[in-house]
Each structure stands twice: as C-alpha cells, then as structure tokens.
N, CA and C atoms as an extended XYZ file, in Angstrom:
567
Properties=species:S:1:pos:R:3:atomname:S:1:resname:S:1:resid:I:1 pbc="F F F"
N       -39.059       76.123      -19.252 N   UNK     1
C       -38.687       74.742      -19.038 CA  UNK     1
C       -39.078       73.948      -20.281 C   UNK     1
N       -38.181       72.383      -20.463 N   UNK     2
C       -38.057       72.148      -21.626 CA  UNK     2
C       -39.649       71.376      -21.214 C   UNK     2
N       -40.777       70.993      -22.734 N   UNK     3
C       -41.425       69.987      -22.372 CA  UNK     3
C       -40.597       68.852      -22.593 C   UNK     3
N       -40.958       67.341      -22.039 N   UNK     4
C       -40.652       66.274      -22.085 CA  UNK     4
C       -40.893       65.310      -23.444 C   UNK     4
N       -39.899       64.104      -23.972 N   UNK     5
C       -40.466       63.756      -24.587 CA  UNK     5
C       -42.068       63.425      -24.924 C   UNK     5
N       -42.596       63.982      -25.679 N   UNK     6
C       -43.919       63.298      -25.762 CA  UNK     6
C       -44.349       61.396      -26.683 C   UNK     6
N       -43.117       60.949      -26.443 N   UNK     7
C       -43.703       59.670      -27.290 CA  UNK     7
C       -44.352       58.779      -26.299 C   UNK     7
N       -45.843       57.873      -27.139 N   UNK     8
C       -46.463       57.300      -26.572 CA  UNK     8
C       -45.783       56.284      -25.563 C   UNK     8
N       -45.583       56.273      -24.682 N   UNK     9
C       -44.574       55.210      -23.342 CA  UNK     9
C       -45.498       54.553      -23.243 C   UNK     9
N       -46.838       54.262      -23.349 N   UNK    10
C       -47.681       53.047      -23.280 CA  UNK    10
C       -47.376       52.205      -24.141 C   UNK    10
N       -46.938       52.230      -25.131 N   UNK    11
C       -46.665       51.254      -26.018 CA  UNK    11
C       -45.092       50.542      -25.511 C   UNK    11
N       -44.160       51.575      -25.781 N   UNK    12
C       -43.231       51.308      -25.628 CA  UNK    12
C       -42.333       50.867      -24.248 C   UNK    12
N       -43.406       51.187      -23.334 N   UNK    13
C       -43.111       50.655      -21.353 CA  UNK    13
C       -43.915       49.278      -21.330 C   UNK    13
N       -44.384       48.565      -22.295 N   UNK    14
C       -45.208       47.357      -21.800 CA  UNK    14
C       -46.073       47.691      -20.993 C   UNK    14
N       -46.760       48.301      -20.847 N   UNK    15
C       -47.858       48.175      -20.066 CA  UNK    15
C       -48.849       46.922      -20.045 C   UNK    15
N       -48.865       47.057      -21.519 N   UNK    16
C       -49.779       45.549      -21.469 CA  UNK    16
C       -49.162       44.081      -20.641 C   UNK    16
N       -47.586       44.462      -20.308 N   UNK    17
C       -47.252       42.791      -19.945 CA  UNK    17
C       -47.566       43.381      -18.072 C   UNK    17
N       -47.458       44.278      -17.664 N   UNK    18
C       -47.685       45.045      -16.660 CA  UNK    18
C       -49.245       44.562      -16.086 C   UNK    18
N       -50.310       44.949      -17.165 N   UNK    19
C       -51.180       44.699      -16.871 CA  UNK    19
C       -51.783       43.104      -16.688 C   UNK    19
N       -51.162       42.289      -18.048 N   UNK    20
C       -50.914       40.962      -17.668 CA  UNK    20
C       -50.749       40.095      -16.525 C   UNK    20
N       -49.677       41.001      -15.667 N   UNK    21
C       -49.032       40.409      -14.794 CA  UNK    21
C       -49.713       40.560      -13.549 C   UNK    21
N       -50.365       42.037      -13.387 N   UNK    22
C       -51.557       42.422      -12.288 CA  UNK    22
C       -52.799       41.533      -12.242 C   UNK    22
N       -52.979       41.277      -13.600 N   UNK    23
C       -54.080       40.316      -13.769 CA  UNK    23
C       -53.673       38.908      -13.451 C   UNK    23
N       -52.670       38.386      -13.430 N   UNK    24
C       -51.941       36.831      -12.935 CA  UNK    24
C       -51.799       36.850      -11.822 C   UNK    24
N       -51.546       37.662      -11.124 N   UNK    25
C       -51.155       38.115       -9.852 CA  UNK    25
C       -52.599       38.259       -8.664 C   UNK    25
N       -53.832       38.992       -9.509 N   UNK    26
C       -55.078       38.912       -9.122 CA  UNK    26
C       -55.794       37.794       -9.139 C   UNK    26
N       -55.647       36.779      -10.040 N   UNK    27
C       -56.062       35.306      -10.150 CA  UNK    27
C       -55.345       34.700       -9.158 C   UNK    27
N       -54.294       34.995       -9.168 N   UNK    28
C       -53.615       33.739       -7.910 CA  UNK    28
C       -53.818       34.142       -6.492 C   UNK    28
N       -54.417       35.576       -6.187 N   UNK    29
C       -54.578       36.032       -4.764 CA  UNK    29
C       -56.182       35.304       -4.727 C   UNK    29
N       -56.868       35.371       -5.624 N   UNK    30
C       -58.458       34.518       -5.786 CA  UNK    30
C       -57.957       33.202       -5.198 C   UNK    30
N       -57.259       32.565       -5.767 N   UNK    31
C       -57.329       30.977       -5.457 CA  UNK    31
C       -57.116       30.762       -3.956 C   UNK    31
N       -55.893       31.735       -3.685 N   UNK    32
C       -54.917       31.522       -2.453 CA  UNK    32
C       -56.390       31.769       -1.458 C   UNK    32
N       -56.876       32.889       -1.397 N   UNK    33
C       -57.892       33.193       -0.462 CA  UNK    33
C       -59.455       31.957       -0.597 C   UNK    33
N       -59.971       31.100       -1.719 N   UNK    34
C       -60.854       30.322       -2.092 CA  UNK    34
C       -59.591       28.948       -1.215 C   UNK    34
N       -58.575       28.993       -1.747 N   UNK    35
C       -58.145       27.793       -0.785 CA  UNK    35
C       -57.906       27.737        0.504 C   UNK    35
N       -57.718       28.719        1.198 N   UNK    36
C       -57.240       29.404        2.883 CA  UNK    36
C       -58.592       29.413        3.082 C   UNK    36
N       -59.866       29.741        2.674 N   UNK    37
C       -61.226       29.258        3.202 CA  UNK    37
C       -61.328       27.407        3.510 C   UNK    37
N       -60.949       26.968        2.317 N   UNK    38
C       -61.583       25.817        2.280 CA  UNK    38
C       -60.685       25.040        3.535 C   UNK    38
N       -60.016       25.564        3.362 N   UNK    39
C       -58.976       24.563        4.402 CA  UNK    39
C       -59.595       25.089        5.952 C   UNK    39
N       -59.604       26.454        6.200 N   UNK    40
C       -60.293       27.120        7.453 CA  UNK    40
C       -61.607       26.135        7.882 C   UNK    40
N       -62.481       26.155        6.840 N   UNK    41
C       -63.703       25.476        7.268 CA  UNK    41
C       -63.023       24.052        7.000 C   UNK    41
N       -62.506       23.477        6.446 N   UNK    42
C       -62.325       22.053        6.830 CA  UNK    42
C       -62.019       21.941        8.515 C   UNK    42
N       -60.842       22.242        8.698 N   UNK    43
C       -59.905       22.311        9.964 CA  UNK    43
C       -61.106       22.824       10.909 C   UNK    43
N       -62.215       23.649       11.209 N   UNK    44
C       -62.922       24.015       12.368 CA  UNK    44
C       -63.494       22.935       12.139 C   UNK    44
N       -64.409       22.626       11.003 N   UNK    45
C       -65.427       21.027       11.006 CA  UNK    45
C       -64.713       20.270       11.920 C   UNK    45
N       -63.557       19.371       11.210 N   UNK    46
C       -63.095       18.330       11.891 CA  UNK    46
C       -62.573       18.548       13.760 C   UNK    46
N       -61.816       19.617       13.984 N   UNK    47
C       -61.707       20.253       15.248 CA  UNK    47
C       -63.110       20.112       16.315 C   UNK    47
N       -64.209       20.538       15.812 N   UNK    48
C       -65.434       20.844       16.323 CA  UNK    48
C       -65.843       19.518       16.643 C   UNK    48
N       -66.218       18.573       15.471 N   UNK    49
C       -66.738       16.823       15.476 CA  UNK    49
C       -65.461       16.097       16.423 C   UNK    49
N       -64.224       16.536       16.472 N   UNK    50
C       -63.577       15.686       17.218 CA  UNK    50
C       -63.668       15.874       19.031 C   UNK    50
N       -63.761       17.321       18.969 N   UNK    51
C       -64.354       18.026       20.603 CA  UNK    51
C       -65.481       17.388       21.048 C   UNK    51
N       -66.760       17.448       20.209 N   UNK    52
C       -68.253       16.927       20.413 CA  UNK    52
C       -68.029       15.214       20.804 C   UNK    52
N       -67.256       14.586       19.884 N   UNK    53
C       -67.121       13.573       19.850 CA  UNK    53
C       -66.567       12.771       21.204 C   UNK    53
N       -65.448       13.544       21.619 N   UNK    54
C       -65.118       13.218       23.123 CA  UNK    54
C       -65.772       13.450       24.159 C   UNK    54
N       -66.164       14.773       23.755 N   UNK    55
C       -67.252       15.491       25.140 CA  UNK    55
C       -68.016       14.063       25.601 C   UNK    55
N       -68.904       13.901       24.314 N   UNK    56
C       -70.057       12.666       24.304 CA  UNK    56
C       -69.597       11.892       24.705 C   UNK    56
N       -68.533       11.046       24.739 N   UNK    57
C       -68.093        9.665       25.523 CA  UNK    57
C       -67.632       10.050       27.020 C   UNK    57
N       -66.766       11.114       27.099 N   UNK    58
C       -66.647       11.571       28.526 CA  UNK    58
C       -67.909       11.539       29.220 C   UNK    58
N       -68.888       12.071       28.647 N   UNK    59
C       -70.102       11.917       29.414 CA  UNK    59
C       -70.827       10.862       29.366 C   UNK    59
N       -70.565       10.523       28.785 N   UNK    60
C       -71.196        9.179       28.737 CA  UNK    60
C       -71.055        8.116       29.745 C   UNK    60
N       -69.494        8.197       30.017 N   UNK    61
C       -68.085        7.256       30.896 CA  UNK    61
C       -68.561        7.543       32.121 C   UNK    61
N       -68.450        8.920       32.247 N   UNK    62
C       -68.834        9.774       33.917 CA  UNK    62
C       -70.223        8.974       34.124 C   UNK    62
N       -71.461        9.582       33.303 N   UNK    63
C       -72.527        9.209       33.650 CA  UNK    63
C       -72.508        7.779       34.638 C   UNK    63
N       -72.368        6.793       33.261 N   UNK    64
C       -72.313        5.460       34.004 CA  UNK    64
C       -71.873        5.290       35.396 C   UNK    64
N       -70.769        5.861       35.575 N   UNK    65
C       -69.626        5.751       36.786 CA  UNK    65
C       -70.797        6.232       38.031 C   UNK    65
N       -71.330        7.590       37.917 N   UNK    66
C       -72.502        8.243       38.952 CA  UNK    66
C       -73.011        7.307       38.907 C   UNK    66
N       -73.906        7.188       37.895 N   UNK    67
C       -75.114        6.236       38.370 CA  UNK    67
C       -74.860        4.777       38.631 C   UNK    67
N       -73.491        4.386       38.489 N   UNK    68
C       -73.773        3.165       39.095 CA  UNK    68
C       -73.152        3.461       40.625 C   UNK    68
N       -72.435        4.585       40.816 N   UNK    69
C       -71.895        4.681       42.488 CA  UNK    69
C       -72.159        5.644       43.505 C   UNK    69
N       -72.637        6.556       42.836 N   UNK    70
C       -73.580        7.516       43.359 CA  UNK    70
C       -75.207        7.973       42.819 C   UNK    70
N       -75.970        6.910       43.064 N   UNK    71
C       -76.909        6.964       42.226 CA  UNK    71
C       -77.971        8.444       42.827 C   UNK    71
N       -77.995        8.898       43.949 N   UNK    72
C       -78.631        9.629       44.660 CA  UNK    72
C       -77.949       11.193       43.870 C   UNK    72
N       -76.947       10.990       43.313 N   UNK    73
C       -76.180       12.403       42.403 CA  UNK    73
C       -76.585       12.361       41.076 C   UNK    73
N       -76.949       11.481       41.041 N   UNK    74
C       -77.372       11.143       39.217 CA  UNK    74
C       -78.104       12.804       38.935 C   UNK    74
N       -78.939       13.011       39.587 N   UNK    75
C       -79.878       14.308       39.138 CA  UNK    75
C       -78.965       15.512       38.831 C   UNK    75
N       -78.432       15.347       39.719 N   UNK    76
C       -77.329       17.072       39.843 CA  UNK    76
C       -76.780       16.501       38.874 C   UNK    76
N       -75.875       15.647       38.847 N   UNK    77
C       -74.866       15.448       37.956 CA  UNK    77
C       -75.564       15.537       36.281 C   UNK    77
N       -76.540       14.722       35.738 N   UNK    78
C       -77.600       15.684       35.189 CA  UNK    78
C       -77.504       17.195       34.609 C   UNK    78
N       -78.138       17.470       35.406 N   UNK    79
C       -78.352       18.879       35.490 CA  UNK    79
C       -76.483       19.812       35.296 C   UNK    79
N       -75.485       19.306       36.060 N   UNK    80
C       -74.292       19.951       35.737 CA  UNK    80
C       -73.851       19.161       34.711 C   UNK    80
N       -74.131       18.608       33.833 N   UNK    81
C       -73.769       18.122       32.495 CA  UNK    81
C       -74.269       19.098       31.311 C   UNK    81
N       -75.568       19.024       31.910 N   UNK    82
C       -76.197       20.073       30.985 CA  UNK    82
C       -75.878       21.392       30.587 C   UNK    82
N       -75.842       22.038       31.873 N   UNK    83
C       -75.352       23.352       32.148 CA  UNK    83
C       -73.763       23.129       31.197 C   UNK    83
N       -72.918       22.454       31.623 N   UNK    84
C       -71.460       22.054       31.135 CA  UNK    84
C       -71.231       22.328       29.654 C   UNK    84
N       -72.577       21.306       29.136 N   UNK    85
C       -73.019       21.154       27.520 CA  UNK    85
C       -73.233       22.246       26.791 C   UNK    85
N       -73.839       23.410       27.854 N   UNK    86
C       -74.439       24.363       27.092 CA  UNK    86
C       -73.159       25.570       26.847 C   UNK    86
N       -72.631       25.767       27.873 N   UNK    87
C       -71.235       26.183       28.032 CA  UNK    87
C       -70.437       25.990       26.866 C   UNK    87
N       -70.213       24.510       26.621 N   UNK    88
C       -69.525       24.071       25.144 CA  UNK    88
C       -70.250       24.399       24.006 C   UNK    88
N       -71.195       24.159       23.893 N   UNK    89
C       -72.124       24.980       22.913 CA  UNK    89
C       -71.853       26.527       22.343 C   UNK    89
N       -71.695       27.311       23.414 N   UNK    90
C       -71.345       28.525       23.218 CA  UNK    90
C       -69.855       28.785       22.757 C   UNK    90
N       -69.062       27.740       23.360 N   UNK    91
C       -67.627       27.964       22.509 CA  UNK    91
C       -67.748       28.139       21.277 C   UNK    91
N       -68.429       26.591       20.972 N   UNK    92
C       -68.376       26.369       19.601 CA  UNK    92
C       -69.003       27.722       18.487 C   UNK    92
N       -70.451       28.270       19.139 N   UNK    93
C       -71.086       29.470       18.462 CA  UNK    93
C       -69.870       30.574       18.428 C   UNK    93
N       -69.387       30.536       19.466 N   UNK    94
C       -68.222       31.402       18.816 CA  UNK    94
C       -66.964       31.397       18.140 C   UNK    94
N       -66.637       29.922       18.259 N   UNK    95
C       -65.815       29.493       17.392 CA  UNK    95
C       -66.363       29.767       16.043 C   UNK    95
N       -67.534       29.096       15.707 N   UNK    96
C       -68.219       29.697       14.013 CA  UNK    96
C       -68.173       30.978       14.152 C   UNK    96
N       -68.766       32.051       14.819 N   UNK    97
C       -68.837       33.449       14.624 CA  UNK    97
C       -67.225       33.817       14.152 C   UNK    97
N       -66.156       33.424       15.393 N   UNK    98
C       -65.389       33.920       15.013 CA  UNK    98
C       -64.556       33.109       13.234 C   UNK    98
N       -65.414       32.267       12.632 N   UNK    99
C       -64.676       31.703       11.769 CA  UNK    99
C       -65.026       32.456       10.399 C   UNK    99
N       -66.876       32.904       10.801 N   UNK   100
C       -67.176       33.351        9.614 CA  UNK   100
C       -66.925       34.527        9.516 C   UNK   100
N       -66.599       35.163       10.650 N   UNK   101
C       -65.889       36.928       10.498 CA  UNK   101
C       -64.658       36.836       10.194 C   UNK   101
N       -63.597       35.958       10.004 N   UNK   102
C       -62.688       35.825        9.691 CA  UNK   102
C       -62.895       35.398        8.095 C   UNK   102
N       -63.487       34.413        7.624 N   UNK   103
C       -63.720       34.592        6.428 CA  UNK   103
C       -63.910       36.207        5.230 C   UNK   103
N       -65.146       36.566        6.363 N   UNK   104
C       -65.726       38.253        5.874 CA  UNK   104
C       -63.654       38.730        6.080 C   UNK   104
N       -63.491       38.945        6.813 N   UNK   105
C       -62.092       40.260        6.515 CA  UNK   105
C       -61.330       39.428        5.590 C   UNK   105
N       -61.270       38.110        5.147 N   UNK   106
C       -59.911       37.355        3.985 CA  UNK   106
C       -60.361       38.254        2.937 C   UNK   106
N       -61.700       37.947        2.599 N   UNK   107
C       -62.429       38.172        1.783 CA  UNK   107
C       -62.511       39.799        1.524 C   UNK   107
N       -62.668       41.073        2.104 N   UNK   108
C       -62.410       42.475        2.072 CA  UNK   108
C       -60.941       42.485        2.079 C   UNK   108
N       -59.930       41.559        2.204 N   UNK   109
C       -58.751       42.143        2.253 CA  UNK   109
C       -58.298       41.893        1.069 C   UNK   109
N       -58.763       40.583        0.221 N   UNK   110
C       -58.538       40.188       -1.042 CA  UNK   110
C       -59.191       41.395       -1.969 C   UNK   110
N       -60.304       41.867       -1.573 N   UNK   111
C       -60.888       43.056       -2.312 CA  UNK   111
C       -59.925       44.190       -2.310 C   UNK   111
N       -59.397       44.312       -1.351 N   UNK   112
C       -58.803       45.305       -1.193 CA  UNK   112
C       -57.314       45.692       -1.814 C   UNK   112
N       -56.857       44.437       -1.864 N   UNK   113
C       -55.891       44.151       -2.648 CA  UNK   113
C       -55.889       44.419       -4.222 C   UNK   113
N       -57.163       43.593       -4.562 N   UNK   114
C       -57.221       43.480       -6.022 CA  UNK   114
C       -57.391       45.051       -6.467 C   UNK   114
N       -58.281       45.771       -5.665 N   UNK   115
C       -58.400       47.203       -5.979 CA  UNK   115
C       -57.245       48.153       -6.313 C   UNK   115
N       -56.326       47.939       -4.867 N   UNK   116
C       -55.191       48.171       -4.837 CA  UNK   116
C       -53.876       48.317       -6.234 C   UNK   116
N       -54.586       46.766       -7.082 N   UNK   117
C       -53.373       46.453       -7.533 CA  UNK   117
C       -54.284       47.065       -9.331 C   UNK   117
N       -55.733       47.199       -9.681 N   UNK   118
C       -55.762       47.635      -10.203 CA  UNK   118
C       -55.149       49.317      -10.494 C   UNK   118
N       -55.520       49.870       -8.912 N   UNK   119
C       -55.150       51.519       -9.149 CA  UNK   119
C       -53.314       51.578       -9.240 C   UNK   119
N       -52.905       50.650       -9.086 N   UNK   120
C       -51.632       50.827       -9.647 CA  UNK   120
C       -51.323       50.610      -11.343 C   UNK   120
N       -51.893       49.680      -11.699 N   UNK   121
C       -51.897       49.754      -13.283 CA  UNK   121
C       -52.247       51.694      -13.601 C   UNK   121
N       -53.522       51.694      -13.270 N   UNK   122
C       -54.276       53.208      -13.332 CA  UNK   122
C       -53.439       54.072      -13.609 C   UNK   122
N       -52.462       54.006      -11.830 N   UNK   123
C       -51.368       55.103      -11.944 CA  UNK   123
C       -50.419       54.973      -12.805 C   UNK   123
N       -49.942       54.204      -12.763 N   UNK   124
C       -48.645       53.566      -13.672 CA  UNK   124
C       -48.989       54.046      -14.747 C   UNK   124
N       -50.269       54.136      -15.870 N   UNK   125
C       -50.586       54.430      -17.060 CA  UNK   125
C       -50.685       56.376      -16.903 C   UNK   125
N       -51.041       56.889      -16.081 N   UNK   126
C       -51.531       58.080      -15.943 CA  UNK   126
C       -50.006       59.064      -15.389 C   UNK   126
N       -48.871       58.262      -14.973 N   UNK   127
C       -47.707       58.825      -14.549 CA  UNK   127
C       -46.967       58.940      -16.056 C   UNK   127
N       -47.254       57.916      -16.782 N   UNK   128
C       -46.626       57.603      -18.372 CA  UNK   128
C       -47.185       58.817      -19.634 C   UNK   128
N       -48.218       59.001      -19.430 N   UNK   129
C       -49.152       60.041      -20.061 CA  UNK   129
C       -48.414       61.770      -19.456 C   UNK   129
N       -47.937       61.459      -18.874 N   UNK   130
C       -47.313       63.695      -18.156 CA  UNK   130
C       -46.543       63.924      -19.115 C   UNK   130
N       -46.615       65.518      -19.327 N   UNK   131
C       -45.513       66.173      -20.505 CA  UNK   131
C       -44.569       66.541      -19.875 C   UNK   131
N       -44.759       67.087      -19.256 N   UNK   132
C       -43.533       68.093      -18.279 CA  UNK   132
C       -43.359       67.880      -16.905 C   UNK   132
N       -42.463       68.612      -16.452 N   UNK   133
C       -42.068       68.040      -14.748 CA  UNK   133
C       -43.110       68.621      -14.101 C   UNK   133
N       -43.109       69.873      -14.130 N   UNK   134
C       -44.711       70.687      -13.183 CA  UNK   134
C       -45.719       69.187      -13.169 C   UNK   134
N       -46.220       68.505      -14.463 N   UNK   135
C       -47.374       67.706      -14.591 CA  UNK   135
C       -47.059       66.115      -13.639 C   UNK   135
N       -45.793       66.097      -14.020 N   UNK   136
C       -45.291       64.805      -13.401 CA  UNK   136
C       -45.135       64.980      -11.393 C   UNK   136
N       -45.063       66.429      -11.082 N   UNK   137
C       -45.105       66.888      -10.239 CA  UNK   137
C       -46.467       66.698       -9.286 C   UNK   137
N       -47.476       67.024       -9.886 N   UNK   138
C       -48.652       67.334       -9.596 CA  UNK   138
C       -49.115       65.986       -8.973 C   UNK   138
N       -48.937       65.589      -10.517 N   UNK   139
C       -49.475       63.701      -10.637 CA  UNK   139
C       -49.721       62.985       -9.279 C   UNK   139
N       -47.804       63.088       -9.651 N   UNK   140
C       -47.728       62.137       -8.081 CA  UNK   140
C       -47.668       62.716       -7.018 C   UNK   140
N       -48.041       64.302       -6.785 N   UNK   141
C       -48.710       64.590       -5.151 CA  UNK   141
C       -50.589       64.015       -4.755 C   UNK   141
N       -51.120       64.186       -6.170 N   UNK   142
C       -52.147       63.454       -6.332 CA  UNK   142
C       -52.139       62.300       -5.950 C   UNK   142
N       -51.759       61.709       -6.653 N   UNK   143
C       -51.953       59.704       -6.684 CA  UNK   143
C       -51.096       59.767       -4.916 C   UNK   143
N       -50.140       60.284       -4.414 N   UNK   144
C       -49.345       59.727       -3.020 CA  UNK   144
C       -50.724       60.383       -2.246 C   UNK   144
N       -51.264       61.432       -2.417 N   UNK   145
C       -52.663       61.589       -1.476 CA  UNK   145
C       -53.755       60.521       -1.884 C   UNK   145
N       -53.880       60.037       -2.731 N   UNK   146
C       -54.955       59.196       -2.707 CA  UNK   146
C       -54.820       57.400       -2.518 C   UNK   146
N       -53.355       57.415       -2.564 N   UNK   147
C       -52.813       56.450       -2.066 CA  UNK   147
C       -52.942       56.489       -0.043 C   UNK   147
N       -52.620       57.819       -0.125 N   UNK   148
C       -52.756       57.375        1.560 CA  UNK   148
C       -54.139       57.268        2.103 C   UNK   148
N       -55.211       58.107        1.245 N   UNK   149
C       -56.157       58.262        1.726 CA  UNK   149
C       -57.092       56.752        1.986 C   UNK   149
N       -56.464       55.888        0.664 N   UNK   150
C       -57.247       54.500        0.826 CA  UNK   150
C       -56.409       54.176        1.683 C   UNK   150
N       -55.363       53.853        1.896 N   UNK   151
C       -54.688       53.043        2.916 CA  UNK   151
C       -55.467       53.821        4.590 C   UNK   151
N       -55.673       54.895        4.840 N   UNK   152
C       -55.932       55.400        5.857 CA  UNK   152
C       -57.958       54.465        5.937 C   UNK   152
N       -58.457       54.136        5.067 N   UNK   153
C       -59.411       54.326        4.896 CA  UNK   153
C       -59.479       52.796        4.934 C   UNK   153
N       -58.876       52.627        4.397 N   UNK   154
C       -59.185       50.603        4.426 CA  UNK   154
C       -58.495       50.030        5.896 C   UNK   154
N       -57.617       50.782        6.659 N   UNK   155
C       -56.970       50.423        8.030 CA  UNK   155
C       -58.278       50.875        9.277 C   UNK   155
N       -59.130       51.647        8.646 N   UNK   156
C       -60.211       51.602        9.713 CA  UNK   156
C       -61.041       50.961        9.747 C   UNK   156
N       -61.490       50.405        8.184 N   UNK   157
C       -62.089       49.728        7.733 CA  UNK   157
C       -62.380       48.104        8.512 C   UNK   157
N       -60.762       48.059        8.329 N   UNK   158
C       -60.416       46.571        8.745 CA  UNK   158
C       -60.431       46.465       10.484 C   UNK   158
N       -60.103       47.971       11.387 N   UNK   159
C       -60.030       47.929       12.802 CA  UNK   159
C       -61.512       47.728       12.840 C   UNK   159
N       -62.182       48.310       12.367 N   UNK   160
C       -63.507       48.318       12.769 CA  UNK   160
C       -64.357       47.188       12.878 C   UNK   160
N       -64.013       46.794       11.390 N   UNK   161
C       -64.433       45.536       11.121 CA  UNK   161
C       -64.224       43.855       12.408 C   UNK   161
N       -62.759       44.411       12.938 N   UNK   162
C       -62.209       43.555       14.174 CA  UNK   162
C       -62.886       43.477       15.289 C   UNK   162
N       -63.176       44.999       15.562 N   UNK   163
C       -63.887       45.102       17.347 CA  UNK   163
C       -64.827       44.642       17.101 C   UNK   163
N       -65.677       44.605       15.823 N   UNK   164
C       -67.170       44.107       15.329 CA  UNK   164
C       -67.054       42.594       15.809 C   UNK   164
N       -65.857       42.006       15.443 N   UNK   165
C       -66.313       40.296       15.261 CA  UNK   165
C       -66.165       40.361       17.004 C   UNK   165
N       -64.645       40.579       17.161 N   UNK   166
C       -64.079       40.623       18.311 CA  UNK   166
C       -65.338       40.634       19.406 C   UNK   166
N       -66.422       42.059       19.594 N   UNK   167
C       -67.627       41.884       20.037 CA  UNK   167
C       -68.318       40.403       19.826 C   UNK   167
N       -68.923       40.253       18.572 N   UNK   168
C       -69.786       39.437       18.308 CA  UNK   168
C       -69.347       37.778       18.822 C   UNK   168
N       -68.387       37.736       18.786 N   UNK   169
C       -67.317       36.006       19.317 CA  UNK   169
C       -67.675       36.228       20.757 C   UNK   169
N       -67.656       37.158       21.446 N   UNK   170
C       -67.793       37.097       23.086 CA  UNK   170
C       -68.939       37.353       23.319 C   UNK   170
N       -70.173       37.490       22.496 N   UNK   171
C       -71.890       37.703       23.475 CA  UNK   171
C       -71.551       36.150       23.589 C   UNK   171
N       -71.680       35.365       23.160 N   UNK   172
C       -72.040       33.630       23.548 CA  UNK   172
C       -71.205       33.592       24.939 C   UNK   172
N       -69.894       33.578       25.113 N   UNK   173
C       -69.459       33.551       26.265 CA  UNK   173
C       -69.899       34.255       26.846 C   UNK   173
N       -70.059       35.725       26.943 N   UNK   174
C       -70.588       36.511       27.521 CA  UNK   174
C       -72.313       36.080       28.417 C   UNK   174
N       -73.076       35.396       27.860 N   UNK   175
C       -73.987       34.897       28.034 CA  UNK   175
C       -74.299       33.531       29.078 C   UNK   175
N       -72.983       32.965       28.719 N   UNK   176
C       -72.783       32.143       29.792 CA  UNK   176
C       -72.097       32.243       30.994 C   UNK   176
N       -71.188       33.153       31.283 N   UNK   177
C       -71.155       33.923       32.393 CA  UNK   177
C       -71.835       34.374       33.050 C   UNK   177
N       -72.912       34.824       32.206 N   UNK   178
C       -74.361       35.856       33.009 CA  UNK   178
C       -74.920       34.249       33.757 C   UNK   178
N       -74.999       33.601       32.806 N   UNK   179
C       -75.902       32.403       33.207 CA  UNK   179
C       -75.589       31.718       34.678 C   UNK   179
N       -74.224       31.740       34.780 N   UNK   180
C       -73.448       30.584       35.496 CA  UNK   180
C       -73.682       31.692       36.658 C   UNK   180
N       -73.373       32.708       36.528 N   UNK   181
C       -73.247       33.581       37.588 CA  UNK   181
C       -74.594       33.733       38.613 C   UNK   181
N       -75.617       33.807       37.533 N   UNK   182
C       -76.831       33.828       38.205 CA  UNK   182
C       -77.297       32.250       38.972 C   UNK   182
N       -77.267       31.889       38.207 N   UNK   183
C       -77.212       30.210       38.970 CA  UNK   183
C       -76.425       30.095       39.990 C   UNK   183
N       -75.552       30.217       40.412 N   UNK   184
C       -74.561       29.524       41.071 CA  UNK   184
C       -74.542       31.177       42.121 C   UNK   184
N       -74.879       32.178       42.145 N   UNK   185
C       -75.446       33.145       43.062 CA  UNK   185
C       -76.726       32.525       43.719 C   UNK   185
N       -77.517       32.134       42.886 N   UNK   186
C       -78.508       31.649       43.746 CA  UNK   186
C       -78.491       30.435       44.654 C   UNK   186
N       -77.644       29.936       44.250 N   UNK   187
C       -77.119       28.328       44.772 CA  UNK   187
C       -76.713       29.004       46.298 C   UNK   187
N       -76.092       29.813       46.196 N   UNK   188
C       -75.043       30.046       47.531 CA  UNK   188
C       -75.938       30.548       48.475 C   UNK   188
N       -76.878       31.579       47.460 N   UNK   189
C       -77.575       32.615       48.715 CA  UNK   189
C       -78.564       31.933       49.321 C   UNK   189
C-alpha cells in the first residue's frame, strides 16, 4: 500500500485558526455560564425577598384579625404560624440547595465542555499527523473509543451528580413531614 502524502497539514489545514476559534468559542461558553449564574442568583434573591415579604404581611393581617376576634385562638394561631414559618423556611433551604447544586453541574458541564473542545483540537492535530490508511485507521478507532469512553463517563458523572442534589433538596422537606406528622399524630391520639 501506497504511503500517504507526508506534507506537514498543520501548517497548511489552519490549525492555528481552528485552535483560535476553540479558544473564542471557550471564552464565550465562560461568560455565558458566569452570566446564567448571575442572573440564577439574582432571580432566586428577588423571588425569595418577595415570598418572605408577603408571608410577613399575611401574617401580620391574619394575626391582627385573631387577636382582635378571636382573642382566646391567638395562642394556637401562634404556634400554627410558627410551625407554617418553619415549613417555608425549609422550602426556601431547598430552594438554595437546589440553586447551589445547580450552579455545581453549570459549572462541571462548562468543564466538561471546555475539555471536550480542547481534545478535539488534540484529535484534529493527531488525525493530521497519520502516514498511511492502516495509521489513519487505528487513530480513529482510538480517539471514537475514547471519545465514547468520556461521554459514557461524564453522563454518569452528571446522573450521579443529580440524585445527589435531587436527595439533598428533599431532606428539608423531608424533615418537615417527619415534623408535621409527629405533631399532628400526637394531636389526634
């Protein structure tokens, strides 16, 4: 079999505008993911202060209303405000949990990307470098196995990473269920 041209194709395939372009391409996935944070945590802040914010006057409104017409409920009512409060509390803890685990996977997926888009330059340079078909052969049974192997490897990565938050967002609720349950079992019995 014939060998292949051997002239340098790095020079003459642009690689460098290739690599340029991976690198422009890697800067703008930085920003996109630094701005999709900032906006994430803006939008829960304001969401969160506007919830708290009503809660507090609702209760506030109610309160008055008990105690000026059922003043003998004031206590319970009290006490089921509280309980109520704490309930919302726990949304919110999981609203942050689930905001900052969502941050963590933008953030590994942007990694994952950029990695991604380096080992394609990699390959791209290392497919350009083969003499012959056997080599060009080889290459890319290589690089398509190690291509799948990260993709197989970063998709568990990321499931795993899910049931993790997925878990961690529901102990707070989870907790208040236990709570309410036990209370309000004892209430009955």
């Amino acid at each position: 079999m014939e060998p292949m041209n051997t002239t340098d194709f790095t020079k003459v395939a642009g690689v460098e505008q290739f690599e340029a372009a991976v690198k422009a391409g890697q800067e703008t996935l930085e920003k996109a993911v630094k701005a999709s944070k900032e906006t994430q945590q803006k939008a829960y802040k304001a969401s969160a202060d506007a919830v708290t914010k009503g809660y507090d006057k609702a209760f506030a409104m109610t309160k008055e209303q008990v105690e000026k017409n059922f003043p003998q409920m004031s206590d319970k009512f009290n006490e089921f405000a509280a309980f109520n409060k704490e309930t919302v509390d726990a949304m919110f803890s999981a609203g942050a949990i689930a905001n900052k685990g969502m941050e963590t996977m933008m953030d590994e997926v942007a990694a994952f990307n950029t990695e991604t888009m380096k080992e394609g330059v990699d390959n791209a340079k290392a497919m350009l470098g083969v003499k012959t078909y056997q080599e060009f052969v080889d290459m890319q049974t290589k690089l398509a196995r190690g291509a799948f192997d990260r993709a197989v490897a970063g998709s568990t990565k990321f499931s795993e990473m899910f049931v993790k938050l997925a878990n961690e967002v529901t102990d707070p609720l989870q907790t208040r269920v236990k709570k309410a349950t036990e209370k309000y079992t004892k209430a009955a019995a």
